[in-house]
PDB file of C-alpha atoms in Angstrom:
ATOM      1  CA  MET A   1      12.237  -3.652  -8.673  1.00 44.00           C
ATOM      2  CA  ASN A   2      14.221  -0.389  -8.475  1.00 49.00           C
ATOM      3  CA  LYS A   3      17.981  -0.209  -8.657  1.00 50.00           C
ATOM      4  CA  ALA A   4      19.618   0.332  -5.176  1.00 49.00           C
ATOM      5  CA  LYS A   5      20.816   3.871  -4.723  1.00 53.00           C
ATOM      6  CA  GLY A   6      23.788   3.026  -2.964  1.00 55.00           C
ATOM      7  CA  ARG A   7      22.030   4.477   0.353  1.00 52.00           C
ATOM      8  CA  TRP A   8      21.516   1.249   2.391  1.00 48.00           C
ATOM      9  CA  PRO A   9      24.029   1.147   5.419  1.00 49.00           C
ATOM     10  CA  LYS A  10      25.472  -1.685   6.894  1.00 51.00           C
ATOM     11  CA  PRO A  11      24.321  -2.175   9.988  1.00 50.00           C
ATOM     12  CA  GLY A  12      26.608  -2.693  13.254  1.00 49.00           C
ATOM     13  CA  PRO A  13      26.052  -5.192  15.830  1.00 48.00           C
ATOM     14  CA  ASP A  14      24.163  -2.772  17.932  1.00 53.00           C
ATOM     15  CA  GLY A  15      21.630  -1.418  14.901  1.00 58.00           C
ATOM     16  CA  GLY A  16      18.549  -2.749  14.379  1.00 80.00           C
ATOM     17  CA  VAL A  17      15.407  -2.241  12.211  1.00 82.00           C
ATOM     18  CA  GLU A  18      15.101   1.455  13.920  1.00 79.00           C
ATOM     19  CA  ASP A  19      18.383   2.383  12.283  1.00 86.00           C
ATOM     20  CA  VAL A  20      16.910   1.827   8.673  1.00 92.00           C
ATOM     21  CA  THR A  21      13.016   2.637   9.174  1.00 93.00           C
ATOM     22  CA  LEU A  22      13.178   5.802   7.130  1.00 93.00           C
ATOM     23  CA  LEU A  23      14.947   3.791   4.261  1.00 94.00           C
ATOM     24  CA  ILE A  24      12.229   1.344   4.402  1.00 95.00           C
ATOM     25  CA  LEU A  25       9.287   3.693   4.301  1.00 95.00           C
ATOM     26  CA  GLU A  26      11.504   5.292   1.261  1.00 95.00           C
ATOM     27  CA  TRP A  27      11.492   2.342  -0.482  1.00 93.00           C
ATOM     28  CA  LEU A  28       8.227   1.318  -0.167  1.00 93.00           C
ATOM     29  CA  GLY A  29       7.046   4.754  -1.712  1.00 93.00           C
ATOM     30  CA  GLU A  30       9.428   4.046  -4.377  1.00 92.00           C
ATOM     31  CA  GLN A  31       7.271   0.540  -5.155  1.00 91.00           C
ATOM     32  CA  GLY A  32       4.038   2.782  -5.062  1.00 90.00           C
ATOM     33  CA  ILE A  33       3.274   1.650  -1.553  1.00 92.00           C
ATOM     34  CA  ASP A  34       1.811   4.583   0.965  1.00 94.00           C
ATOM     35  CA  ALA A  35       3.261   4.150   4.050  1.00 96.00           C
ATOM     36  CA  MET A  36       3.590   5.959   7.618  1.00 96.00           C
ATOM     37  CA  LEU A  37       4.725   5.762  10.945  1.00 97.00           C
ATOM     38  CA  ARG A  38       3.106   7.069  13.579  1.00 97.00           C
ATOM     39  CA  ILE A  39       3.049   7.711  17.485  1.00 97.00           C
ATOM     40  CA  ASP A  40      -0.030   8.028  19.468  1.00 97.00           C
ATOM     41  CA  ALA A  41       0.905  10.154  22.858  1.00 96.00           C
ATOM     42  CA  GLU A  42      -2.281   9.129  24.343  1.00 97.00           C
ATOM     43  CA  ARG A  43      -1.854   5.548  24.050  1.00 96.00           C
ATOM     44  CA  MET A  44       1.237   5.973  25.290  1.00 95.00           C
ATOM     45  CA  ARG A  45      -0.126   7.568  28.507  1.00 96.00           C
ATOM     46  CA  GLU A  46      -2.477   4.782  28.757  1.00 97.00           C
ATOM     47  CA  GLY A  47       0.196   1.900  28.683  1.00 95.00           C
ATOM     48  CA  LEU A  48      -0.941   0.630  25.381  1.00 96.00           C
ATOM     49  CA  PRO A  49       1.275   0.174  22.255  1.00 97.00           C
ATOM     50  CA  ALA A  50       2.040   3.497  20.814  1.00 97.00           C
ATOM     51  CA  TRP A  51       3.592   2.982  17.449  1.00 97.00           C
ATOM     52  CA  THR A  52       1.597   2.351  14.370  1.00 98.00           C
ATOM     53  CA  PHE A  53       2.794   1.126  10.714  1.00 97.00           C
ATOM     54  CA  VAL A  54       0.208   1.718   8.448  1.00 97.00           C
ATOM     55  CA  ALA A  55       0.595   0.822   4.323  1.00 96.00           C
ATOM     56  CA  GLY A  56      -1.507   0.359   1.356  1.00 92.00           C
ATOM     57  CA  GLY A  57      -2.950   2.154  -1.358  1.00 83.00           C
ATOM     58  CA  GLY A  58      -1.528   0.716  -4.555  1.00 74.00           C
ATOM     59  CA  GLY A  59       1.507  -1.021  -6.082  1.00 74.00           C
ATOM     60  CA  PRO A  60       2.029  -4.649  -5.086  1.00 77.00           C
ATOM     61  CA  LEU A  61       0.047  -3.882  -1.808  1.00 80.00           C
ATOM     62  CA  PRO A  62      -3.525  -2.821  -3.082  1.00 79.00           C
ATOM     63  CA  GLU A  63      -4.891  -4.185   0.471  1.00 85.00           C
ATOM     64  CA  GLY A  64      -3.852  -2.017   3.559  1.00 92.00           C
ATOM     65  CA  LEU A  65      -2.385  -3.589   6.247  1.00 95.00           C
ATOM     66  CA  ARG A  66      -1.172  -2.303   9.912  1.00 96.00           C
ATOM     67  CA  ALA A  67       0.838  -3.228  12.450  1.00 97.00           C
ATOM     68  CA  ASP A  68       1.149  -1.912  16.725  1.00 97.00           C
ATOM     69  CA  GLY A  69       4.064  -2.049  18.774  1.00 97.00           C
ATOM     70  CA  ALA A  70       5.258  -0.774  22.165  1.00 96.00           C
ATOM     71  CA  SER A  71       8.645   0.783  20.207  1.00 95.00           C
ATOM     72  CA  VAL A  72       9.649   1.669  16.809  1.00 94.00           C
ATOM     73  CA  ALA A  73      11.533  -1.419  16.647  1.00 94.00           C
ATOM     74  CA  GLU A  74       8.710  -3.793  17.726  1.00 95.00           C
ATOM     75  CA  CYS A  75       6.722  -2.199  15.359  1.00 96.00           C
ATOM     76  CA  MET A  76       8.411  -2.493  12.343  1.00 95.00           C
ATOM     77  CA  GLY A  77       9.519  -5.863  13.346  1.00 94.00           C
ATOM     78  CA  LYS A  78       5.423  -6.733  13.132  1.00 96.00           C
ATOM     79  CA  ALA A  79       5.060  -4.758   9.536  1.00 96.00           C
ATOM     80  CA  LEU A  80       8.064  -6.154   8.114  1.00 95.00           C
ATOM     81  CA  CYS A  81       6.793  -9.697   8.921  1.00 94.00           C
ATOM     82  CA  ARG A  82       2.897  -8.496   7.405  1.00 94.00           C
ATOM     83  CA  LEU A  83       4.778  -6.898   4.332  1.00 94.00           C
ATOM     84  CA  ARG A  84       6.291 -10.062   3.287  1.00 93.00           C
ATOM     85  CA  GLU A  85       3.092 -12.311   4.085  1.00 92.00           C
ATOM     86  CA  ALA A  86       1.500  -9.712   1.743  1.00 91.00           C
ATOM     87  CA  GLY A  87       4.150 -10.694  -0.862  1.00 90.00           C
ATOM     88  CA  THR A  88       6.231  -7.404  -0.754  1.00 90.00           C
ATOM     89  CA  ASP A  89       9.598  -8.851   0.097  1.00 88.00           C
ATOM     90  CA  VAL A  90      11.172  -5.655   1.632  1.00 91.00           C
ATOM     91  CA  PRO A  91      15.143  -5.647   0.858  1.00 87.00           C
ATOM     92  CA  PHE A  92      16.163  -5.578   4.661  1.00 78.00           C
TER      93      PHE A  92
END
């Protein structure tokens, strides 16, 4: 694991996973894991979960994974659970 670069914020009482999502994506990249977060406007119009997180492509996560949610918080919450189940312990 790389040394912390002092950029991790201290979440406040109103903060959640959506406040550190970009930092999580950056951390995954530093670990050699390709990752992205996407919003699908068509799915949003249809009332379906519009946020999608996808990760994989190497590093400690050779097989891909996907998580969908109706909000960034829901999507990233599911993504963090799946990452941990796959053996990638994200420091959040």
